CSV table of C-alpha atoms in Angstrom, one decimal:
chain,number,residue,atom,x,y,z
Z,1,MET,CA,15.6,26.3,27.2
Z,2,THR,CA,15.8,26.0,23.8
Z,3,GLN,CA,13.6,26.7,21.2
Z,4,ALA,CA,13.0,23.8,19.4
Z,5,GLN,CA,11.5,24.1,15.7
Z,6,ILE,CA,9.5,20.5,16.3
Z,7,GLY,CA,8.9,18.2,18.1
Z,8,VAL,CA,8.8,14.0,18.5
Z,9,THR,CA,6.7,12.6,20.9
Z,10,GLY,CA,7.3,8.7,21.4
Z,11,LEU,CA,10.7,7.3,20.9
Z,12,ALA,CA,10.3,3.6,20.0
Z,13,VAL,CA,12.5,3.0,16.9
Z,14,MET,CA,10.1,4.7,14.4
Z,15,GLY,CA,10.1,7.8,16.3
Z,16,ALA,CA,13.8,7.8,17.3
Z,17,ASN,CA,14.8,7.9,13.7
Z,18,LEU,CA,12.4,10.5,12.5
Z,19,ALA,CA,13.9,12.3,15.3
Z,20,ARG,CA,17.1,11.8,14.3
Z,21,ASN,CA,16.4,12.4,10.9
Z,22,LEU,CA,15.3,16.0,11.4
Z,23,ALA,CA,18.3,16.6,13.5
Z,24,ARG,CA,20.6,15.6,11.3
Z,25,HIS,CA,19.3,17.7,8.7
Z,26,GLY,CA,20.3,20.9,10.8
Z,27,HIS,CA,16.9,20.8,12.9
Z,28,THR,CA,16.9,21.6,16.8
Z,29,VAL,CA,14.3,18.2,17.9
Z,30,ALA,CA,12.4,18.1,21.3
Z,31,VAL,CA,11.8,14.6,22.0
Z,32,HIS,CA,9.6,13.8,24.5
Z,33,ASN,CA,8.4,9.4,25.7
Z,34,ARG,CA,6.2,8.6,28.6
Z,35,SER,CA,9.2,6.0,29.1
Z,36,GLN,CA,11.6,8.8,30.1
Z,37,SER,CA,14.6,5.5,29.5
Z,38,ARG,CA,13.6,6.1,25.5
Z,39,THR,CA,14.5,10.3,26.2
Z,40,LYS,CA,17.3,9.3,27.8
Z,41,THR,CA,19.4,6.6,25.7
Z,42,LEU,CA,18.0,8.3,22.1
Z,43,VAL,CA,20.3,11.4,23.6
Z,44,GLU,CA,22.9,9.3,24.6
Z,45,GLU,CA,23.2,7.7,22.1
Z,46,HIS,CA,22.8,9.6,19.6
Z,47,GLY,CA,23.1,13.2,20.5
Z,48,HIS,CA,26.7,14.0,18.5
Z,49,GLU,CA,23.9,13.8,15.5
Z,50,GLY,CA,22.3,16.9,16.2
Z,51,SER,CA,20.1,19.2,18.6
Z,52,PHE,CA,18.1,17.4,21.0
Z,53,VAL,CA,16.0,19.3,23.3
Z,54,ALA,CA,15.4,16.0,26.4
Z,55,CYS,CA,11.7,16.8,27.7
Z,56,GLU,CA,10.2,14.7,31.0
Z,57,THR,CA,6.8,16.0,30.6
Z,58,PRO,CA,4.5,16.8,28.2
Z,59,GLU,CA,4.0,20.8,29.9
Z,60,GLU,CA,8.1,20.6,29.5
Z,61,PHE,CA,8.1,19.4,25.8
Z,62,VAL,CA,5.9,21.8,24.6
Z,63,ALA,CA,7.2,24.7,26.4
Z,64,ALA,CA,10.1,24.1,24.4
Z,65,LEU,CA,8.6,24.7,20.7
Z,66,GLU,CA,8.7,27.6,19.0
Z,67,ARG,CA,5.1,28.9,17.9
Z,68,PRO,CA,3.3,27.7,15.9
Z,69,ARG,CA,4.2,24.0,17.6
Z,70,ARG,CA,4.8,21.2,15.8
Z,71,VAL,CA,4.5,18.1,17.2
Z,72,ILE,CA,4.7,14.7,15.8
Z,73,VAL,CA,3.4,11.9,17.3
Z,74,MET,CA,4.9,8.5,16.9
Z,75,VAL,CA,2.5,6.1,19.3
Z,76,LYS,CA,0.7,2.8,17.9
Z,77,ALA,CA,-3.0,3.8,16.2
Z,78,GLY,CA,-6.3,3.4,18.1
Z,79,ALA,CA,-7.3,4.0,21.4
Z,80,PRO,CA,-3.0,4.6,22.2
Z,81,THR,CA,-3.5,8.0,20.0
Z,82,ASP,CA,-6.7,8.9,21.5
Z,83,ALA,CA,-4.9,9.1,24.5
Z,84,VAL,CA,-1.6,11.3,23.8
Z,85,ILE,CA,-4.2,13.5,21.5
Z,86,GLU,CA,-6.3,14.3,24.7
Z,87,GLU,CA,-2.9,14.9,26.6
Z,88,PHE,CA,-0.9,16.9,24.6
Z,89,ALA,CA,-4.2,18.4,22.9
Z,90,PRO,CA,-5.6,20.9,26.3
Z,91,LEU,CA,-1.4,22.2,26.2
Z,92,LEU,CA,-1.6,24.0,22.3
Z,93,GLU,CA,-3.0,27.0,21.5
Z,94,PRO,CA,-4.7,27.9,18.1
Z,95,GLY,CA,-2.5,27.6,14.8
Z,96,ASP,CA,-0.5,24.4,16.3
Z,97,MET,CA,-0.2,21.0,14.6
Z,98,LEU,CA,-0.1,17.8,16.4
Z,99,VAL,CA,1.1,15.3,13.5
Z,100,ASP,CA,0.1,11.4,13.4
Z,101,GLY,CA,2.2,9.4,11.8
Z,102,GLY,CA,1.0,6.1,12.5
Z,103,ASN,CA,-0.9,3.9,10.7
Z,104,ALA,CA,-4.2,5.5,11.5
Z,105,HIS,CA,-7.5,4.5,10.5
Z,106,PHE,CA,-8.6,7.3,7.8
Z,107,LEU,CA,-11.7,8.0,9.4
Z,108,ASP,CA,-10.0,7.7,12.8
Z,109,THR,CA,-8.4,10.8,11.4
Z,110,ARG,CA,-11.3,12.5,10.0
Z,111,ARG,CA,-12.7,12.3,13.3
Z,112,ARG,CA,-10.0,13.9,15.1
Z,113,GLU,CA,-9.4,16.1,12.7
Z,114,ALA,CA,-13.2,17.8,13.2
Z,115,ALA,CA,-12.3,17.8,17.1
Z,116,LEU,CA,-9.3,19.4,16.7
Z,117,ARG,CA,-10.6,22.2,13.7
Z,118,GLU,CA,-12.9,23.4,16.1
Z,119,ARG,CA,-10.2,24.3,19.4
Z,120,GLY,CA,-8.3,26.3,16.5
Z,121,ILE,CA,-5.7,23.4,16.3
Z,122,HIS,CA,-4.2,22.0,12.6
Z,123,PHE,CA,-4.6,17.7,13.1
Z,124,VAL,CA,-2.5,16.1,10.3
Z,125,GLY,CA,-2.8,12.7,9.7
Z,126,ALA,CA,0.4,11.8,7.8
Z,127,GLY,CA,1.5,8.7,5.8
Z,128,VAL,CA,5.7,7.2,6.0
Z,129,SER,CA,6.4,4.7,4.3
Z,130,GLY,CA,10.3,3.2,4.4
Z,131,GLY,CA,10.2,1.1,7.0
Z,132,GLU,CA,13.1,2.1,10.1
Z,133,GLU,CA,16.1,2.6,7.5
Z,134,GLY,CA,13.6,5.2,5.5
Z,135,ALA,CA,12.3,7.3,8.9
Z,136,LEU,CA,16.5,7.9,9.7
Z,137,LEU,CA,17.3,7.9,6.0
Z,138,GLY,CA,14.7,9.9,4.1
Z,139,PRO,CA,11.2,8.4,4.3
Z,140,SER,CA,7.7,9.1,1.8
Z,141,ILE,CA,5.5,11.2,3.7
Z,142,MET,CA,1.7,11.7,2.2
Z,143,PRO,CA,0.6,14.4,5.0
Z,144,GLY,CA,-2.8,15.4,5.1
Z,145,GLY,CA,-4.5,18.1,7.0
Z,146,SER,CA,-5.3,21.7,6.1
Z,147,LYS,CA,-3.2,23.2,3.4
Z,148,GLU,CA,-2.0,26.7,5.9
Z,149,SER,CA,-0.7,23.5,8.3
Z,150,TYR,CA,1.7,22.2,5.2
Z,151,GLU,CA,2.8,25.7,4.4
Z,152,ALA,CA,4.6,25.3,8.0
Z,153,LEU,CA,5.5,21.7,8.0
Z,154,GLY,CA,5.4,20.8,4.7
Z,155,PRO,CA,9.2,22.7,4.3
Z,156,LEU,CA,10.4,20.5,7.5
Z,157,LEU,CA,9.0,17.1,6.5
Z,158,GLU,CA,10.4,16.9,2.3
Z,159,ASP,CA,13.7,18.4,3.9
Z,160,ILE,CA,14.2,15.0,5.9
Z,161,ALA,CA,12.4,12.9,2.8
Z,162,ALA,CA,14.0,10.8,0.7
Z,163,LYS,CA,14.8,12.5,-3.0
Z,164,VAL,CA,14.4,11.6,-6.5
Z,165,ASP,CA,16.0,13.9,-9.3
Z,166,GLY,CA,16.1,15.9,-6.6
Z,167,VAL,CA,12.3,15.9,-6.1
Z,168,PRO,CA,11.4,15.8,-2.5
Z,169,CYS,CA,8.8,12.2,-1.9
Z,170,CYS,CA,6.3,14.6,0.4
Z,171,THR,CA,3.6,16.6,-0.4
Z,172,HIS,CA,0.3,17.6,0.3
Z,173,ILE,CA,-2.0,15.0,-0.3
Z,174,GLY,CA,-6.1,16.6,0.3
Z,175,PRO,CA,-7.8,17.6,3.7
Z,176,ASP,CA,-8.5,15.9,6.6
Z,177,GLY,CA,-8.1,12.3,6.1
Z,178,ALA,CA,-6.5,12.0,3.1
Z,179,GLY,CA,-3.3,11.5,4.1
Z,180,HIS,CA,-4.1,8.1,5.7
Z,181,PHE,CA,-6.4,6.9,3.1
Z,182,VAL,CA,-3.3,7.1,0.6
Z,183,LYS,CA,-1.0,5.6,3.0
Z,184,MET,CA,-3.2,2.9,3.3
Z,185,VAL,CA,-4.0,1.7,0.2
Z,186,HIS,CA,-0.1,2.5,-1.0
Z,187,ASN,CA,0.2,-0.4,2.1
Z,188,GLY,CA,-2.3,-2.5,0.2
Z,189,ILE,CA,-0.8,-2.6,-3.1
Z,190,GLU,CA,2.2,-3.5,-1.1
Z,191,TYR,CA,0.4,-6.5,0.2
Z,192,ALA,CA,-0.1,-7.6,-3.7
Z,193,ASP,CA,3.1,-6.6,-5.4
Z,194,MET,CA,4.6,-8.7,-2.6
Z,195,GLN,CA,2.3,-12.0,-2.9
Z,196,LEU,CA,2.9,-11.9,-6.9
Z,197,ILE,CA,6.2,-11.8,-5.9
Z,198,ALA,CA,6.1,-15.1,-3.5
Z,199,GLU,CA,4.3,-16.3,-6.3
Z,200,ALA,CA,6.9,-16.0,-9.0
Z,201,TYR,CA,9.3,-17.6,-6.9
Z,202,ASP,CA,6.7,-20.8,-5.8
Z,203,LEU,CA,6.9,-20.7,-9.0
Z,204,LEU,CA,10.2,-20.9,-10.3
Z,205,ARG,CA,11.1,-23.1,-7.6
Z,206,GLN,CA,8.2,-25.7,-8.7
Z,207,GLY,CA,8.2,-25.6,-11.5
Z,208,LEU,CA,12.2,-25.5,-12.4
Z,209,GLY,CA,13.4,-27.1,-9.1
Z,210,LEU,CA,15.7,-23.6,-9.0
Z,211,SER,CA,17.5,-23.6,-5.5
Z,212,PRO,CA,17.0,-19.4,-2.8
Z,213,SER,CA,20.4,-18.9,-4.3
Z,214,GLN,CA,19.5,-19.8,-8.2
Z,215,LEU,CA,16.7,-17.5,-7.9
Z,216,ALA,CA,18.4,-14.8,-6.1
Z,217,ASP,CA,20.9,-14.6,-9.5
Z,218,VAL,CA,17.2,-14.6,-11.0
Z,219,PHE,CA,16.2,-11.6,-8.7
Z,220,ASP,CA,19.1,-9.5,-9.5
Z,221,GLU,CA,18.8,-10.2,-12.8
Z,222,TRP,CA,15.0,-8.3,-13.4
Z,223,ASN,CA,15.8,-5.6,-10.5
Z,224,ARG,CA,18.0,-4.4,-13.7
Z,225,GLY,CA,15.0,-3.9,-16.0
Z,226,GLU,CA,11.6,-3.2,-16.2
Z,227,LEU,CA,10.5,-5.0,-12.9
Z,228,SER,CA,13.2,-3.3,-10.5
Z,229,SER,CA,12.1,-2.4,-7.6
Z,230,TYR,CA,12.4,-2.1,-3.8
Z,231,LEU,CA,10.5,-5.1,-2.7
Z,232,ILE,CA,12.4,-7.0,-6.0
Z,233,GLU,CA,16.2,-5.9,-4.3
Z,234,ILE,CA,15.5,-7.2,-0.9
Z,235,THR,CA,13.8,-10.6,-2.6
Z,236,ALA,CA,17.0,-12.0,-3.7
Z,237,GLU,CA,18.8,-10.8,-0.1
Z,238,VAL,CA,16.5,-13.1,1.4
Z,239,LEU,CA,16.8,-15.9,-0.9
Z,240,ARG,CA,20.8,-15.9,-1.0
Z,241,GLN,CA,21.2,-15.0,2.8
Z,242,VAL,CA,22.0,-18.6,4.9
Z,243,ASP,CA,20.8,-19.3,8.0
Z,244,ALA,CA,24.3,-19.8,10.9
Z,245,SER,CA,23.0,-23.0,13.0
Z,246,THR,CA,21.3,-25.1,10.1
Z,247,GLY,CA,23.9,-24.0,6.9
Z,248,LYS,CA,20.1,-23.9,5.1
Z,249,PRO,CA,18.6,-21.1,3.1
Z,250,LEU,CA,17.0,-18.8,5.4
Z,251,VAL,CA,13.5,-19.0,4.0
Z,252,ASP,CA,13.6,-22.8,4.2
Z,253,VAL,CA,13.9,-21.9,7.7
Z,254,ILE,CA,10.8,-19.4,7.9
Z,255,ALA,CA,7.8,-20.4,8.7
Z,256,ASP,CA,5.5,-20.0,5.6
Z,257,ARG,CA,2.6,-17.7,7.9
Z,258,ALA,CA,2.4,-14.4,6.9
Z,259,GLU,CA,1.5,-11.9,8.7
Z,260,GLN,CA,-0.1,-8.5,8.6
Z,261,LYS,CA,-0.9,-5.7,10.5
Z,262,GLY,CA,-4.5,-4.3,9.2
Z,263,THR,CA,-4.0,-1.6,6.8
Z,264,GLY,CA,-4.1,-4.1,3.7
Z,265,ARG,CA,-7.5,-5.4,4.9
Z,266,TRP,CA,-8.7,-2.0,5.7
Z,267,THR,CA,-7.7,-1.3,2.3
Z,268,VAL,CA,-10.2,-4.4,1.0
Z,269,GLN,CA,-12.8,-3.7,3.2
Z,270,ILE,CA,-13.0,0.2,2.1
Z,271,ALA,CA,-12.9,-1.2,-1.5
Z,272,LEU,CA,-15.9,-2.8,-0.8
Z,273,ASP,CA,-18.1,0.1,1.0
Z,274,LEU,CA,-16.6,2.8,-2.4
Z,275,GLY,CA,-17.4,0.1,-4.7
Z,276,VAL,CA,-14.0,-0.4,-6.6
Z,277,PRO,CA,-12.8,-3.7,-7.8
Z,278,VAL,CA,-9.2,-4.1,-6.2
Z,279,SER,CA,-8.8,-8.1,-6.7
Z,280,GLY,CA,-5.9,-8.4,-6.1
Z,281,ILE,CA,-5.4,-6.8,-3.2
Z,282,ALA,CA,-8.0,-8.9,-2.0
Z,283,GLU,CA,-6.4,-11.9,-2.8
Z,284,ALA,CA,-3.4,-10.7,-1.6
Z,285,VAL,CA,-4.9,-10.4,1.8
Z,286,PHE,CA,-6.6,-13.5,1.6
Z,287,ALA,CA,-3.2,-15.6,0.8
Z,288,ARG,CA,-2.0,-14.4,3.9
Z,289,SER,CA,-5.2,-15.5,6.1
Z,290,VAL,CA,-5.1,-19.3,4.4
Z,291,SER,CA,-0.9,-19.7,5.1
Z,292,GLY,CA,-2.3,-18.7,8.8
Z,293,HIS,CA,-4.5,-21.3,9.3
Z,294,ALA,CA,-2.8,-23.8,10.1
Z,295,ASP,CA,-5.6,-26.6,11.0
Z,296,LEU,CA,-7.1,-26.0,8.1
Z,297,ARG,CA,-4.2,-26.6,5.9
Z,298,GLU,CA,-3.4,-29.9,8.3
Z,299,ALA,CA,-6.2,-30.9,7.2
Z,300,ALA,CA,-6.1,-30.1,3.8
Z,301,ARG,CA,-3.2,-31.1,3.0
Z,302,GLY,CA,-4.2,-35.4,1.4
Z,303,LEU,CA,-6.9,-33.9,-0.6
Z,304,PRO,CA,-6.5,-35.0,-4.1
Z,305,GLY,CA,-4.2,-32.8,-7.2
Z,306,PRO,CA,-2.3,-33.5,-10.0
Z,307,SER,CA,1.0,-35.5,-9.2
Z,308,GLY,CA,3.5,-32.0,-9.4
Z,309,VAL,CA,5.4,-31.1,-12.6
Z,310,PRO,CA,6.7,-33.7,-15.0
Z,311,ALA,CA,10.4,-33.4,-15.9
Z,312,GLY,CA,11.3,-32.2,-19.3
Z,313,VAL,CA,8.1,-30.0,-19.0
Z,314,LEU,CA,9.2,-26.9,-18.3
Z,315,ASP,CA,12.2,-25.1,-19.4
Z,316,GLU,CA,14.3,-22.0,-19.2
Z,317,SER,CA,11.9,-19.5,-21.0
Z,318,PHE,CA,9.2,-20.2,-17.9
Z,319,VAL,CA,11.6,-18.0,-16.1
Z,320,GLU,CA,10.9,-15.3,-19.1
Z,321,ASP,CA,7.2,-16.5,-18.9
Z,322,VAL,CA,6.9,-15.5,-15.1
Z,323,ARG,CA,9.1,-12.2,-15.7
Z,324,ARG,CA,6.2,-11.0,-17.7
Z,325,ALA,CA,3.1,-12.7,-16.1
Z,326,LEU,CA,5.1,-10.9,-13.2
Z,327,TYR,CA,4.9,-7.6,-14.5
Z,328,ALA,CA,1.7,-7.4,-15.7
Z,329,SER,CA,0.5,-8.4,-12.8
Z,330,LYS,CA,1.5,-5.6,-10.9
Z,331,ILE,CA,0.7,-3.0,-13.2
Z,332,ILE,CA,-3.0,-4.7,-12.7
Z,333,ALA,CA,-2.3,-3.8,-9.2
Z,334,TYR,CA,-0.6,0.0,-8.9
Z,335,ALA,CA,-4.1,0.4,-11.2
Z,336,GLN,CA,-6.4,-0.9,-9.0
Z,337,GLY,CA,-4.8,1.1,-6.3
Z,338,PHE,CA,-5.0,4.0,-8.4
Z,339,ASP,CA,-8.9,3.6,-9.0
Z,340,GLN,CA,-9.4,2.9,-5.3
Z,341,ILE,CA,-7.9,6.4,-4.2
Z,342,ARG,CA,-10.0,7.8,-7.3
Z,343,ALA,CA,-13.3,7.2,-6.1
Z,344,GLY,CA,-11.9,8.0,-2.3
Z,345,SER,CA,-11.2,11.6,-3.1
Z,346,ALA,CA,-14.0,12.4,-4.9
Z,347,GLU,CA,-15.7,10.4,-2.1
Z,348,TYR,CA,-14.0,12.5,0.2
Z,349,GLY,CA,-13.5,15.8,-2.1
Z,350,TRP,CA,-10.2,15.9,-1.3
Z,351,GLU,CA,-8.5,16.5,-5.4
Z,352,VAL,CA,-5.4,13.7,-5.0
Z,353,ASP,CA,-3.4,14.7,-7.7
Z,354,PRO,CA,-2.1,10.8,-8.6
Z,355,GLY,CA,0.3,12.5,-11.2
Z,356,ALA,CA,2.1,13.6,-7.6
Z,357,LEU,CA,1.3,10.3,-5.7
Z,358,ALA,CA,3.5,8.4,-8.1
Z,359,THR,CA,6.3,11.1,-8.1
Z,360,ILE,CA,6.6,10.8,-4.0
Z,361,TRP,CA,6.3,6.6,-4.1
Z,362,ARG,CA,9.3,6.7,-6.7
Z,363,GLY,CA,11.9,7.2,-3.7
Z,364,GLY,CA,11.6,6.2,0.3
Z,365,CYS,CA,8.9,3.8,0.5
Z,366,ILE,CA,8.4,0.0,0.1
Z,367,ILE,CA,6.8,0.1,-3.3
Z,368,ARG,CA,8.8,2.7,-4.7
Z,369,ALA,CA,9.7,1.4,-8.4
Z,370,VAL,CA,11.5,2.6,-11.8
Z,371,PHE,CA,7.5,1.8,-13.3
Z,372,LEU,CA,6.4,4.7,-10.7
Z,373,ASP,CA,8.2,7.4,-13.2
Z,374,ARG,CA,5.6,5.8,-16.4
Z,375,ILE,CA,2.6,6.5,-13.9
Z,376,ARG,CA,3.5,9.9,-13.6
Z,377,GLU,CA,3.9,10.4,-16.9
Z,378,ALA,CA,0.7,9.1,-17.7
Z,379,TYR,CA,-1.5,10.8,-14.9
Z,380,GLU,CA,0.7,14.1,-16.2
Z,381,SER,CA,-0.1,13.6,-19.9
Z,382,GLU,CA,-2.0,16.2,-21.4
Z,383,THR,CA,-5.6,12.9,-21.8
Z,384,PRO,CA,-5.3,10.9,-18.3
Z,385,PRO,CA,-7.2,7.4,-18.0
Z,386,VAL,CA,-9.3,7.0,-16.5
Z,387,THR,CA,-7.3,3.8,-15.4
Z,388,LEU,CA,-3.4,2.8,-16.1
Z,389,LEU,CA,-4.5,-0.2,-17.9
Z,390,THR,CA,-5.3,2.0,-21.3
Z,391,ALA,CA,-2.4,4.7,-20.4
Z,392,PRO,CA,-0.5,3.6,-23.9
Z,393,LEU,CA,2.9,2.4,-22.1
Z,394,PHE,CA,1.2,0.4,-20.4
Z,395,VAL,CA,-0.7,-1.4,-23.5
Z,396,GLU,CA,2.0,-2.0,-24.8
Z,397,ALA,CA,3.5,-4.2,-22.4
Z,398,LEU,CA,0.0,-5.5,-21.5
Z,399,GLY,CA,0.2,-6.5,-24.9
Z,400,LEU,CA,3.5,-8.0,-25.1
Z,401,ALA,CA,3.0,-10.0,-21.7
Z,402,GLN,CA,-0.1,-11.7,-23.2
Z,403,ASP,CA,0.7,-15.3,-24.1
Z,404,SER,CA,3.3,-15.3,-21.1
Z,405,TRP,CA,1.4,-14.4,-18.7
Z,406,ARG,CA,-1.6,-17.0,-20.2
Z,407,ARG,CA,0.9,-20.0,-20.3
Z,408,VAL,CA,1.8,-18.8,-16.6
Z,409,VAL,CA,-1.5,-19.3,-14.9
Z,410,ALA,CA,-2.3,-22.1,-17.2
Z,411,ARG,CA,1.0,-24.2,-16.4
Z,412,ALA,CA,0.0,-23.2,-12.2
Z,413,ALA,CA,-3.2,-24.7,-12.7
Z,414,GLU,CA,-2.4,-28.1,-14.5
Z,415,PHE,CA,0.1,-28.2,-12.1
Z,416,GLY,CA,-1.4,-27.2,-9.1
Z,417,ILE,CA,0.9,-24.5,-7.9
Z,418,PRO,CA,-1.3,-21.8,-6.3
Z,419,ALA,CA,-0.6,-18.8,-8.0
Z,420,PRO,CA,-4.0,-16.1,-7.0
Z,421,GLY,CA,-2.2,-12.9,-7.5
Z,422,PHE,CA,-1.2,-14.0,-10.6
Z,423,SER,CA,-4.7,-15.6,-12.1
Z,424,THR,CA,-7.1,-12.9,-9.9
Z,425,ALA,CA,-5.0,-9.7,-11.7
Z,426,LEU,CA,-5.5,-11.6,-15.5
Z,427,ALA,CA,-8.9,-12.4,-14.6
Z,428,TYR,CA,-10.5,-8.8,-14.2
Z,429,TYR,CA,-8.0,-7.4,-17.2
Z,430,ASP,CA,-9.8,-9.9,-19.3
Z,431,SER,CA,-13.1,-8.7,-17.3
Z,432,LEU,CA,-12.8,-5.4,-18.2
Z,433,ARG,CA,-11.7,-6.0,-22.0
Z,434,ALA,CA,-14.9,-8.3,-22.5
Z,435,GLU,CA,-17.5,-6.7,-24.4
Z,436,ARG,CA,-19.9,-8.7,-22.3
Z,437,LEU,CA,-20.0,-10.6,-19.0
Z,438,PRO,CA,-22.5,-12.6,-17.8
Z,439,ALA,CA,-23.4,-10.4,-15.0
Z,440,ALA,CA,-26.9,-10.0,-17.4
Z,441,LEU,CA,-27.5,-13.5,-16.0
Z,442,ILE,CA,-26.8,-12.5,-12.3
Z,443,GLN,CA,-29.4,-9.8,-12.5
Z,444,GLY,CA,-32.1,-12.1,-14.2
Z,445,GLN,CA,-31.3,-14.7,-11.4
Z,446,ARG,CA,-31.8,-11.2,-9.4
Z,447,ASP,CA,-35.1,-10.4,-10.5
Z,448,PHE,CA,-36.3,-13.9,-10.5
Z,449,PHE,CA,-35.9,-14.3,-6.7
Z,450,GLY,CA,-36.3,-11.0,-5.4
Z,451,ALA,CA,-38.1,-8.7,-7.9
Z,452,HIS,CA,-34.7,-6.6,-7.5
Z,453,THR,CA,-35.4,-5.6,-11.3
Z,454,TYR,CA,-33.0,-4.6,-14.4
Z,455,GLN,CA,-31.6,-2.8,-16.8
Z,456,ARG,CA,-32.0,-3.7,-20.9
Z,457,THR,CA,-30.3,-2.7,-23.4
Z,458,ASP,CA,-32.1,-1.0,-26.3
Z,459,ARG,CA,-34.4,1.1,-24.2
Z,460,GLU,CA,-34.1,3.1,-20.7
Z,461,GLY,CA,-36.0,2.2,-17.5
Z,462,SER,CA,-36.1,-0.3,-15.1
Z,463,PHE,CA,-37.6,-3.7,-15.8
Z,464,HIS,CA,-39.1,-6.1,-14.0
Z,465,THR,CA,-40.9,-10.4,-15.0
Z,466,LEU,CA,-43.4,-11.8,-13.8
Z,467,TRP,CA,-41.5,-14.8,-13.8
Z,468,SER,CA,-44.5,-16.7,-11.1
Z,469,GLY,CA,-47.3,-14.9,-13.3
Z,470,ASP,CA,-47.3,-15.0,-17.5
Z,471,ARG,CA,-43.5,-13.6,-17.4
Z,472,SER,CA,-44.7,-10.7,-19.4
Z,473,GLU,CA,-42.6,-7.7,-18.5
Z,474,ILE,CA,-43.2,-4.7,-16.9
Z,475,GLY,CA,-41.7,-1.3,-16.5
Z,476,GLY,CA,-40.2,1.4,-18.2
């Protein structure tokens, strides 16, 4: 039997496209699926693209692979992934690699990696971003696992990854669950980015009465400047699309209920565990949740609010205000995501390189954007910033956006247009720059009802006021 350099099991669209991508790059690929019809269809329809070895059983599949064996698993996260591992692990030998390319929870990846490590098998949790098209034409790939596994696996992954300036959008992220953790936060940033773009659309449509086709022109224009990104590009495409059956703009026919698969929610949950404020990502997750609560929205539809946007109050300058507010809010979202990655890296000892992430996110992935080059430059400077917000390039951008950003948030509140992403981003920014926060009062309250103590600004130690006694202070 022909020896394959790598194998893919799980041939739904993502798995099939990854297999095709590998074959197109000259690698012989063993392919397997629980339902044999998918394996047959892949080879029949795309066998001309490269060298495939179709396998009917796990035993035949593993036997077709050269050593050390490299197996990519592309099945649903959770129990289905565990089932595949249980099926294939006994067939593998020490030094072989089992790669989970799905959106697994990083804690599951850590568990699986530890268990397989005891058997001498390298388990690699690899985040793969770019959707179906990216899987075929070049995704951004975020593999974790051991350095040893990356030495054997990395060249193949880098070969099929997207390239920007000749640099592959793939790098070794760190041990055990680092790859899936980073992919999780990537998706959280994606949630925030999409929410902000949606708010910009809503503000301009309600505020200026622009049609979807006119807004498509606005986003096309924005995509030629500092907002240039994949998400801005496809926003224009969606807004320009006309529904064939009704003749209406497609965006007006789509139900306004945004769904989610869990990675954004995980990002917020883990941020809470790490004590990292990712308010922009959280608001994006909750905004999707609100959109799906039809009963609450129906019940609240008649609640009092402002009368809307008075004619003539807003003019074309509002477009530029929204553009600047969008850019500033996007900076906040990315900064919060990188802060969470830094915290996770410290917590689990991964030593993730943020500059490398900015490099591999420039192409292939959903959040690819021109300003990732600025992020990469910030982290690769002689004095990397504690937060991206203090990097000189972003200090300048945030300064230029100040008046517009505040006008947009104020106008949204004044006219009753929901803009949780913009307003939360601004609140986070103002919280960081505030010389003093009202948290001092909260600590006083906590000490009053629960004797939780507080620290002072003028001396070290923990203190408690005897609120129910003579109100003297003890501690120190």
